[in-house]
PDB file of C-alpha atoms in Angstrom:
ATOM      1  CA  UNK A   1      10.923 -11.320 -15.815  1.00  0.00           C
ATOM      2  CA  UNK A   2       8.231  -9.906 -13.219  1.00  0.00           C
ATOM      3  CA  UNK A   3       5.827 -12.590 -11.538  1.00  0.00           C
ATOM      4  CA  UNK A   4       1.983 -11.735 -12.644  1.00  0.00           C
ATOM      5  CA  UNK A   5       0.123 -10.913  -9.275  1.00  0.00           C
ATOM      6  CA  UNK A   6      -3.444 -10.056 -10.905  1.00  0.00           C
ATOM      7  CA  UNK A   7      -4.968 -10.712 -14.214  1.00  0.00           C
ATOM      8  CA  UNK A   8      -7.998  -9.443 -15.949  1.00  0.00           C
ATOM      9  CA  UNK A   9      -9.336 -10.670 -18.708  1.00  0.00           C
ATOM     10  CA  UNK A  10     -12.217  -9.188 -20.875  1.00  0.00           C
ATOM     11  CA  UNK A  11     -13.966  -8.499 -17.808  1.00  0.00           C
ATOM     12  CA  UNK A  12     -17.868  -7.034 -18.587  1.00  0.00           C
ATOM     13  CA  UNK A  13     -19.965  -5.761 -15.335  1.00  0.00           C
ATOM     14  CA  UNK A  14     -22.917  -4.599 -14.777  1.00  0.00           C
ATOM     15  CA  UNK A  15     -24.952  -3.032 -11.407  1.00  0.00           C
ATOM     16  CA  UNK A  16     -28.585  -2.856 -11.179  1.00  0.00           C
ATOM     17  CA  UNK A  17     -28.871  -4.108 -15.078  1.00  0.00           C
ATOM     18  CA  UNK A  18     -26.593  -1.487 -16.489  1.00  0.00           C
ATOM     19  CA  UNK A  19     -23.651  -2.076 -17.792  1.00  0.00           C
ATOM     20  CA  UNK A  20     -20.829  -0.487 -16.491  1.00  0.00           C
ATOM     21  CA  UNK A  21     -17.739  -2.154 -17.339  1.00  0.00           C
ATOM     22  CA  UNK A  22     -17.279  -3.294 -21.163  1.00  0.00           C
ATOM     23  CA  UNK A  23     -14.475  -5.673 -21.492  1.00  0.00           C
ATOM     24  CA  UNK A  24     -11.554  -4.022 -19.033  1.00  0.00           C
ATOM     25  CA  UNK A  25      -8.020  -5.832 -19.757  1.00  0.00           C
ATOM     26  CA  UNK A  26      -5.469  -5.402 -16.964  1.00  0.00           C
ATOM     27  CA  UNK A  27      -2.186  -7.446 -15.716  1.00  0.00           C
ATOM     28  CA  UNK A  28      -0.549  -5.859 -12.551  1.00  0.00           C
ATOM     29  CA  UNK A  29       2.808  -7.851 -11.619  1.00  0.00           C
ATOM     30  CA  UNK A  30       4.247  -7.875  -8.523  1.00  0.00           C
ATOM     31  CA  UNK A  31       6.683  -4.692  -7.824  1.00  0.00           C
ATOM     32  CA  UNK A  32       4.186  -2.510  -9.622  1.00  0.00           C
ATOM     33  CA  UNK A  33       2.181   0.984  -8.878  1.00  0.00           C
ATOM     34  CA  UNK A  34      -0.695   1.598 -11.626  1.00  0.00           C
ATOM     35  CA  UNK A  35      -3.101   3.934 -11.555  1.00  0.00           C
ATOM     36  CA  UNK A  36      -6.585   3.691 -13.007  1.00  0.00           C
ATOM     37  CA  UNK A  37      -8.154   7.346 -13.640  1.00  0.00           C
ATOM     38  CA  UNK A  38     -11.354   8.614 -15.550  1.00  0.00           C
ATOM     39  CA  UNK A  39     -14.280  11.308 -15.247  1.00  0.00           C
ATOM     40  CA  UNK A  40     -17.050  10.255 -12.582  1.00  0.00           C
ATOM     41  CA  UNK A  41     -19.155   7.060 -13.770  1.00  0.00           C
ATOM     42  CA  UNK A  42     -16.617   5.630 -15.677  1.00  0.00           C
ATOM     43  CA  UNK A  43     -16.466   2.583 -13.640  1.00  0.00           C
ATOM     44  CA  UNK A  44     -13.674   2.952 -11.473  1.00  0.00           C
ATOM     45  CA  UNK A  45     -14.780   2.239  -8.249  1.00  0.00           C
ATOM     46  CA  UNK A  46     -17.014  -0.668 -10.074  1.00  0.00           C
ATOM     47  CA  UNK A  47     -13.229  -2.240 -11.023  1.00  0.00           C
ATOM     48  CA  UNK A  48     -12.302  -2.326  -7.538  1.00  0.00           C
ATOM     49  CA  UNK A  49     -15.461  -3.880  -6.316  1.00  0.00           C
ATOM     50  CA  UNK A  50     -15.724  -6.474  -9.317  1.00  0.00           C
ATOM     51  CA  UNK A  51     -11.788  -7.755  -7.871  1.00  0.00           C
ATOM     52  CA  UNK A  52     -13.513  -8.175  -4.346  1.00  0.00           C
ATOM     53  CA  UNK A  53     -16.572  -9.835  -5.727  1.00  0.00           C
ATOM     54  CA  UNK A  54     -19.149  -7.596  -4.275  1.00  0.00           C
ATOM     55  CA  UNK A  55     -22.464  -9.030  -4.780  1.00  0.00           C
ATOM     56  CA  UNK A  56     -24.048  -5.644  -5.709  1.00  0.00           C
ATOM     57  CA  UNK A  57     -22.075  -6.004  -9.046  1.00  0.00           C
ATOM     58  CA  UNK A  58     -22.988  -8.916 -11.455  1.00  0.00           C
ATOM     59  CA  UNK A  59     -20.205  -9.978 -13.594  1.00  0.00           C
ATOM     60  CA  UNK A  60     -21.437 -11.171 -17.109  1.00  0.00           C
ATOM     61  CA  UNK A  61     -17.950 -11.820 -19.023  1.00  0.00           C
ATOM     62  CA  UNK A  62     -14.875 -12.111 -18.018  1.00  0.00           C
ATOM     63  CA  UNK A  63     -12.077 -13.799 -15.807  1.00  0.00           C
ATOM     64  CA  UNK A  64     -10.296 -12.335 -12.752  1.00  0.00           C
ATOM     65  CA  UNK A  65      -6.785 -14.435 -11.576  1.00  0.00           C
ATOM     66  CA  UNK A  66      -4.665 -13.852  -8.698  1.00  0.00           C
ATOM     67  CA  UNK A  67      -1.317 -15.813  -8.668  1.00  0.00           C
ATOM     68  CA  UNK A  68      -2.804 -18.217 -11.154  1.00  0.00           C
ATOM     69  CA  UNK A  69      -5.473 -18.972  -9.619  1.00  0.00           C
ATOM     70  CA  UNK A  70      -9.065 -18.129 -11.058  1.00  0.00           C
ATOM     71  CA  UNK A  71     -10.983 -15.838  -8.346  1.00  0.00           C
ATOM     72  CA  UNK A  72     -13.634 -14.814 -10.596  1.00  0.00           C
ATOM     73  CA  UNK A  73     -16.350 -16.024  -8.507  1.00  0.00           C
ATOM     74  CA  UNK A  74     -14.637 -16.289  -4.703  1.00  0.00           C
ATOM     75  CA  UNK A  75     -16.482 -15.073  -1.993  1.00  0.00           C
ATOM     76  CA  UNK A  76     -14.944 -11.856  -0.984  1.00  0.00           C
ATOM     77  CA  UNK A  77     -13.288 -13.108   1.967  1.00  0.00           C
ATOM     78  CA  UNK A  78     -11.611 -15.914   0.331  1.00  0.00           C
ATOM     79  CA  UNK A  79     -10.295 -13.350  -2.011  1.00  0.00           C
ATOM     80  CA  UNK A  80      -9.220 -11.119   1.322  1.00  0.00           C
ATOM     81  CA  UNK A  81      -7.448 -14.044   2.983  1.00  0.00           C
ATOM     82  CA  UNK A  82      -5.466 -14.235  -0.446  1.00  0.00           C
ATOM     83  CA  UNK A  83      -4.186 -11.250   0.185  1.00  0.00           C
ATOM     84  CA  UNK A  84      -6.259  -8.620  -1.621  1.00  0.00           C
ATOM     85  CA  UNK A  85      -7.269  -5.832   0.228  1.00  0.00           C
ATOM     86  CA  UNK A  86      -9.105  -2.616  -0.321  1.00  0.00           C
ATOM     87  CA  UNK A  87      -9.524   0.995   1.028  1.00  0.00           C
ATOM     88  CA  UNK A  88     -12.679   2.874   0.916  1.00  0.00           C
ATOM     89  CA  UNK A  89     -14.087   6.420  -0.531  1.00  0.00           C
ATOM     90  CA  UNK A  90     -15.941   6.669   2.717  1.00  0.00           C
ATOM     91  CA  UNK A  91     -14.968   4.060   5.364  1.00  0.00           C
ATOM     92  CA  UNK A  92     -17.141   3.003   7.645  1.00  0.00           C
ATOM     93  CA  UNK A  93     -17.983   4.336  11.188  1.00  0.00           C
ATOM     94  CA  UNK A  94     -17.772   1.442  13.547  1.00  0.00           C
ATOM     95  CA  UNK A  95     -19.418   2.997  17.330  1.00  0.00           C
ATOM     96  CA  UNK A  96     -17.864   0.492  20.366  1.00  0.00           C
ATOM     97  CA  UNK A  97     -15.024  -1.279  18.107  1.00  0.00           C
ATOM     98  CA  UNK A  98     -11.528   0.188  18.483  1.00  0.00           C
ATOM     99  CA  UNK A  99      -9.180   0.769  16.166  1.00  0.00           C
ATOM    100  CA  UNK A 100      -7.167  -2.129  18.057  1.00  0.00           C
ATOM    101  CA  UNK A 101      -9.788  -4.639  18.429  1.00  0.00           C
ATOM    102  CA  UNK A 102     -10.640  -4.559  14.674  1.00  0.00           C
ATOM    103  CA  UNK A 103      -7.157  -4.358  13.298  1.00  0.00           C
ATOM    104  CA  UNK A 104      -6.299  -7.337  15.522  1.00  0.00           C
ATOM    105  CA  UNK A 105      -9.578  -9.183  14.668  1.00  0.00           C
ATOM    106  CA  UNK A 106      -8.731  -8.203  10.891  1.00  0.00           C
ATOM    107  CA  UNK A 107      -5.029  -9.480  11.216  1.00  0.00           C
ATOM    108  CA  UNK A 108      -6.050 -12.942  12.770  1.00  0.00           C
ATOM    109  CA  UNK A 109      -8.689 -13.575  10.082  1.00  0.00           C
ATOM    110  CA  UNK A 110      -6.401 -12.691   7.056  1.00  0.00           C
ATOM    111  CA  UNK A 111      -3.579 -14.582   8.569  1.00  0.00           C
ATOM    112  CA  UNK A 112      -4.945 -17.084  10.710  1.00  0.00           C
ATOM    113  CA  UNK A 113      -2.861 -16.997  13.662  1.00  0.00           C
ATOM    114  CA  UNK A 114      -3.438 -15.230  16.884  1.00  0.00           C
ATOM    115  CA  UNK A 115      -2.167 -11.673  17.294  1.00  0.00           C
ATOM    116  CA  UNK A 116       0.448 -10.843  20.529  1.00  0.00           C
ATOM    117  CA  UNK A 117      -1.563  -7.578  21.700  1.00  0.00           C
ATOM    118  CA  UNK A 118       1.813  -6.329  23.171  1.00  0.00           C
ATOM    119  CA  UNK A 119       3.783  -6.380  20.206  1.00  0.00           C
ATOM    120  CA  UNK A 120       0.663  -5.517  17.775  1.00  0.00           C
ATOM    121  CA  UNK A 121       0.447  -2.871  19.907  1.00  0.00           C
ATOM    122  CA  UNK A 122       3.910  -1.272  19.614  1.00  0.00           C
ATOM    123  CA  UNK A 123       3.431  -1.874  15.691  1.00  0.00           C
ATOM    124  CA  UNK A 124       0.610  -0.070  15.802  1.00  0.00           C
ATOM    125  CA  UNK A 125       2.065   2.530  17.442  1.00  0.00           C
ATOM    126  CA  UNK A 126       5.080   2.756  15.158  1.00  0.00           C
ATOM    127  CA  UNK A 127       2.993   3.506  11.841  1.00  0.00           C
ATOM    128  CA  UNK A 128       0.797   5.875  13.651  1.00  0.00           C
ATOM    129  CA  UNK A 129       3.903   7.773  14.624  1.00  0.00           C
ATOM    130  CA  UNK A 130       4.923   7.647  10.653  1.00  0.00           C
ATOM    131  CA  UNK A 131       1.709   8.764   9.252  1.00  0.00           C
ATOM    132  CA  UNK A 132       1.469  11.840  11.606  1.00  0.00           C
ATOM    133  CA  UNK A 133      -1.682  10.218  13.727  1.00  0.00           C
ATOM    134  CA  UNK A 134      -2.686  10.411  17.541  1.00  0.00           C
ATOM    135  CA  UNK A 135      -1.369   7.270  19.143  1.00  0.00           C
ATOM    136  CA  UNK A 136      -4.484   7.621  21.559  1.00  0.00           C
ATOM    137  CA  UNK A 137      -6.870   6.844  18.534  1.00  0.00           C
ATOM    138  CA  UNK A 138      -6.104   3.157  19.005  1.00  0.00           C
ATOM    139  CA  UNK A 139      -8.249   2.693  21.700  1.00  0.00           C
ATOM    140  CA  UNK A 140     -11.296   5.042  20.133  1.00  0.00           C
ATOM    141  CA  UNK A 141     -14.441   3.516  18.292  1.00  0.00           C
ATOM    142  CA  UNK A 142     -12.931   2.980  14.678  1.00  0.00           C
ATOM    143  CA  UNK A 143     -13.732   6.265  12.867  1.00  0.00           C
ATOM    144  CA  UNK A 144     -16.332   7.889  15.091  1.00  0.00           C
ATOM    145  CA  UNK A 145     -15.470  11.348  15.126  1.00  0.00           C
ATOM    146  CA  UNK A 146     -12.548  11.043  13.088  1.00  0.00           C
ATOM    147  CA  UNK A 147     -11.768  13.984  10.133  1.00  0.00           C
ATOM    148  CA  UNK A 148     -11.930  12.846   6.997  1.00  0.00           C
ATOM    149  CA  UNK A 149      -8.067  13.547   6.663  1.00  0.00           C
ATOM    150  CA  UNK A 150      -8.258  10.823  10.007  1.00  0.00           C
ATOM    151  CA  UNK A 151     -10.046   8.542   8.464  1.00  0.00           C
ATOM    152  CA  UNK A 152      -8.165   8.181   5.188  1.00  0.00           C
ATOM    153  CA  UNK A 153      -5.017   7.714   7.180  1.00  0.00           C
ATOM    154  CA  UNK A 154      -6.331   4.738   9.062  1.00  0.00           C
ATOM    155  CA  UNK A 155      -7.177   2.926   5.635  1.00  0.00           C
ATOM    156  CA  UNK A 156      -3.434   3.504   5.329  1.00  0.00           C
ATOM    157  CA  UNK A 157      -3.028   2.345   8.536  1.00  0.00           C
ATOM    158  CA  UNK A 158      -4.855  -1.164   7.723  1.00  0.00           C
ATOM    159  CA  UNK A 159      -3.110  -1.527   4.498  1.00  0.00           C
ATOM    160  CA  UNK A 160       0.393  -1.394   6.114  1.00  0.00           C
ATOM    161  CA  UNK A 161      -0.865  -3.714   9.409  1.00  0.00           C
ATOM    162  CA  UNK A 162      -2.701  -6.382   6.960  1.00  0.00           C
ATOM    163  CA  UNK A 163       0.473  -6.262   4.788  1.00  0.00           C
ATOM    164  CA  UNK A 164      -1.226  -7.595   1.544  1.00  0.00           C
ATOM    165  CA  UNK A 165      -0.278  -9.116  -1.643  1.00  0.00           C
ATOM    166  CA  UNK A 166      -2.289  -6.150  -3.806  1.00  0.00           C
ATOM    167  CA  UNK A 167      -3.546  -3.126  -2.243  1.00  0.00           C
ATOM    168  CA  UNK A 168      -6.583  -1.343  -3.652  1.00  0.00           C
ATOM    169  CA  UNK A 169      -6.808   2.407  -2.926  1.00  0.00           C
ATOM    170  CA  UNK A 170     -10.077   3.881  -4.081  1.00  0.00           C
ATOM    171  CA  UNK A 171     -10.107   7.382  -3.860  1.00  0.00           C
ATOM    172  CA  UNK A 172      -8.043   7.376  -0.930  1.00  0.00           C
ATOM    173  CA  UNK A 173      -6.750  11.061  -1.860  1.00  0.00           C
ATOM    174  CA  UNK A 174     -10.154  12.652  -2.238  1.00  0.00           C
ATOM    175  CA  UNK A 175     -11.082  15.483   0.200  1.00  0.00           C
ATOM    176  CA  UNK A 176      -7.579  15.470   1.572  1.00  0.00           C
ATOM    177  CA  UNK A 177      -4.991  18.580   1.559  1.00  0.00           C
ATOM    178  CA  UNK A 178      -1.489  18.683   0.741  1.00  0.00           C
ATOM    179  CA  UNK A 179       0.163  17.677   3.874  1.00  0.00           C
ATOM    180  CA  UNK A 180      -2.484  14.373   4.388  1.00  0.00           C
ATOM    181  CA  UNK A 181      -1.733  13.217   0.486  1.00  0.00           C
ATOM    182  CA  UNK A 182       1.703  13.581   1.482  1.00  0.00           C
ATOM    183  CA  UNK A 183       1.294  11.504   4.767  1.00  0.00           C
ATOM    184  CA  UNK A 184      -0.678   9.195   2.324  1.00  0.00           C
ATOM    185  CA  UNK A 185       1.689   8.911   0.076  1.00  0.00           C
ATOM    186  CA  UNK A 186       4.440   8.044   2.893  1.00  0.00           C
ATOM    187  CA  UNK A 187       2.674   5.344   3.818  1.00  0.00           C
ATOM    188  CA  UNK A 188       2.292   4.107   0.211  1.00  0.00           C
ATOM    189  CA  UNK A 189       6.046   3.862   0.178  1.00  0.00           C
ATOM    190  CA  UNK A 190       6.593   2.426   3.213  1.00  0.00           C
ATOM    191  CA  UNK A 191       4.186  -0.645   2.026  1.00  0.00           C
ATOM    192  CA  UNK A 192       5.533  -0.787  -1.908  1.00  0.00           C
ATOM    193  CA  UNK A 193       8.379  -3.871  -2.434  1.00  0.00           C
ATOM    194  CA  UNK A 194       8.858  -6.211  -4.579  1.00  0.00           C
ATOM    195  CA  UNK A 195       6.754  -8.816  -4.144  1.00  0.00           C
ATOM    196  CA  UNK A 196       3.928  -6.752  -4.103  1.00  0.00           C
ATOM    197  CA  UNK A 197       1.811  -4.272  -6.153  1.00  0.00           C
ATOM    198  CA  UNK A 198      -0.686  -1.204  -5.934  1.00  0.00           C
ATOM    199  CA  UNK A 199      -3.812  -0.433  -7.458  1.00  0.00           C
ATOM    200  CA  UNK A 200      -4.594   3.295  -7.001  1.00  0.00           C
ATOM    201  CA  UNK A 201      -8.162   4.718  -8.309  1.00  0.00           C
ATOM    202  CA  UNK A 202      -8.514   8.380  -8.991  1.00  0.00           C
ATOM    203  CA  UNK A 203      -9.902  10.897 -10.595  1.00  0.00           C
ATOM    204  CA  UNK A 204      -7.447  13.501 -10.114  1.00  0.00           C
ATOM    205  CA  UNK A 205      -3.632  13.776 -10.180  1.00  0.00           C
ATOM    206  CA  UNK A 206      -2.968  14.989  -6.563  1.00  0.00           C
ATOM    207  CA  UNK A 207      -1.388  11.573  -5.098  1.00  0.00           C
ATOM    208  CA  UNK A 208       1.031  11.117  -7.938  1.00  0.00           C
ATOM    209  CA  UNK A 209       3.170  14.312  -7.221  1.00  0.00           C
ATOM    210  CA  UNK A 210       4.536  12.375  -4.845  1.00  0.00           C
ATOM    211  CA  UNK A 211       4.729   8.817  -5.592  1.00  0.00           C
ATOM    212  CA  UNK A 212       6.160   6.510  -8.904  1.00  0.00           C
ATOM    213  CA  UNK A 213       4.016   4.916 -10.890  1.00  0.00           C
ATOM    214  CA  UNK A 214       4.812   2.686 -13.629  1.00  0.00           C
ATOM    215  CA  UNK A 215       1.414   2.527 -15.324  1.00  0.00           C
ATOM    216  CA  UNK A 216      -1.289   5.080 -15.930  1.00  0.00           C
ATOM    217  CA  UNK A 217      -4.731   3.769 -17.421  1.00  0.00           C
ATOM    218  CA  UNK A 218      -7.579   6.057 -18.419  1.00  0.00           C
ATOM    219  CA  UNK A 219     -11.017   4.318 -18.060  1.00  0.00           C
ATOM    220  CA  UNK A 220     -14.228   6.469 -20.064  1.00  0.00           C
ATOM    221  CA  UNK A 221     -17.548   4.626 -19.954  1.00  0.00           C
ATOM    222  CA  UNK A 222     -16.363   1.491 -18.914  1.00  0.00           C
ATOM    223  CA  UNK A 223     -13.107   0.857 -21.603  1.00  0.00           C
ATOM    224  CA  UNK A 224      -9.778   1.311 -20.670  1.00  0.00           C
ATOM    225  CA  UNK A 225      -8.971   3.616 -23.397  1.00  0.00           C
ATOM    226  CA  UNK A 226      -5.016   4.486 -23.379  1.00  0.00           C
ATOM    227  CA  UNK A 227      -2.231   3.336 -21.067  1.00  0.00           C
ATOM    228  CA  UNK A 228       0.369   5.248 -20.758  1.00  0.00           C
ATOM    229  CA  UNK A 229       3.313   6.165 -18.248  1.00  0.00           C
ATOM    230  CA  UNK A 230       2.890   9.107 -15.454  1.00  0.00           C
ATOM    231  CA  UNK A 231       3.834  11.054 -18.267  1.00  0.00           C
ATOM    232  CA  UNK A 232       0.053  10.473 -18.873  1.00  0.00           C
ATOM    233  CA  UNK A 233      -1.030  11.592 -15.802  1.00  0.00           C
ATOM    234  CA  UNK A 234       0.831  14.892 -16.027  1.00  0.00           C
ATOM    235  CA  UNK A 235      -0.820  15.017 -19.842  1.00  0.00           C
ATOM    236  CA  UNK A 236      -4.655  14.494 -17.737  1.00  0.00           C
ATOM    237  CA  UNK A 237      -3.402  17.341 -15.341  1.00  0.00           C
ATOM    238  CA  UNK A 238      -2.959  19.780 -18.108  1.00  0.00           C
ATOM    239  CA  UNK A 239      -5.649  19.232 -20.695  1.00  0.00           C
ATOM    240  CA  UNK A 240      -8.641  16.800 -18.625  1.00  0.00           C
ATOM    241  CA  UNK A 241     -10.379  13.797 -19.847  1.00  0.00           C
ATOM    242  CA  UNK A 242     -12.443  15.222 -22.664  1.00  0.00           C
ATOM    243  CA  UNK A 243      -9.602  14.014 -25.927  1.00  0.00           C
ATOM    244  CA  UNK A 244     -10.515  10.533 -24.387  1.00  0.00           C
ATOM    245  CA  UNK A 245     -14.787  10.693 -23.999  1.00  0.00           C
ATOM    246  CA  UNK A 246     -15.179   9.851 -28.255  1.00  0.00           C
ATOM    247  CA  UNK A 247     -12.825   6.670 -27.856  1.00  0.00           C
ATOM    248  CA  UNK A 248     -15.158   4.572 -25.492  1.00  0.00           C
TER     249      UNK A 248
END
């Protein structure tokens, strides 16, 4: 029987006094790949930032539990150092802090115990080499004057340094072409075992042509309204969202 990593519960959110999310139900266990799709507005990227506890969302019902243990209303950080960690639509530009410096500062504050620069180094070096990126970027500002193929790649890049217990990937295929979803989804692979599991958000079904999901969720106005395989996925591909929009 799989281990439970993350458990939500009836979970009702709302940003700026609207209500976005209206009672989402979702248990990822460890060893597991779902996928959370929907039009634009449906609350998507409002799931991933409810999990994190960012401030800017309010939750007003609900429970959140990772491992057991109620996270509902853990400063983000605590919830980092848990091992919950999260990619952005648009990651931040970062002008006089390399790619090094904050990967190593990163590492030591998620694990707590200071970072050999020569090894770190070489590790670095390693997944850059696997996900088709300049070795030189290590030393650059983080993301200043990176592509936004570049950019997406370093999130990867994090994820797979940081190692953690549930990976979050908002819209980490958006803009992209073919070859960078690939890389993308390499590096996907390369972090996916068994005792942990992946959260991807999306609105389209690019980055699953090359990866294995075991659960596809379609969320429409703040319900998760079917679950389904990636035979769902493939369904979304072919005929859209719009059999969905009357069931929220």
């Amino acid at each position: 029987m799989k281990e439970t990593l993350i458990e939500i519960k009836d979970l009702c959110v709302k940003a700026e006094e609207k209500e976005i999310l209206k009672g989402i139900n979702l248990n990822i266990n460890k060893g597991e790949i779902h996928v959370i799709m929907g039009p634009n507005g449906s609350g998507k990227t409002t799931t991933a930032n409810a999990i994190l506890n960012n401030p800017a969302y309010t939750k007003t019902k609900g429970t959140i539990k990772f491992e057991g243990t109620d996270i509902t209303n853990s400063k983000t950080d605590e919830i980092a150092r848990k091992g919950v960690f999260m990619s952005f639509q648009l990651p931040e530009e970062i002008p006089g802090v390399s790619v090094t410096n904050f990967l190593k500062y990163a590492k030591n504050k998620v694990t707590g115990e200071p970072v050999k620069i020569f090894k770190f180094k070489q590790e670095l070096k390693g997944y850059m080499e696997e996900l088709n990126m300049n070795s030189n970027n290590i030393e650059r500002s983080l993301n200043v004057g990176f592509s936004g193929g570049e950019k997406k790649k370093n999130e990867i890049l994090q994820m797979l340094v940081l190692n953690p217990k549930l990976a979050i990937l908002d819209e980490t295929d958006s803009g992209l072409d073919v070859d960078a979803i690939k890389t993308v989804s390499k590096g996907i692979e390369m972090f996916k075992n068994d005792d942990n599991a992946i959260l991807i958000i999306t609105h389209n079904t690019k980055i699953l042509h090359s990866l294995k999901v075991d659960y596809v969720h379609v969320l429409v106005n703040g319900k998760i309204v079917k679950t389904g395989g990636q035979e769902l996925a493939n369904e979304i591909e072919a005929n859209g969202y719009e059999q969905y929009k009357h069931k929220a």
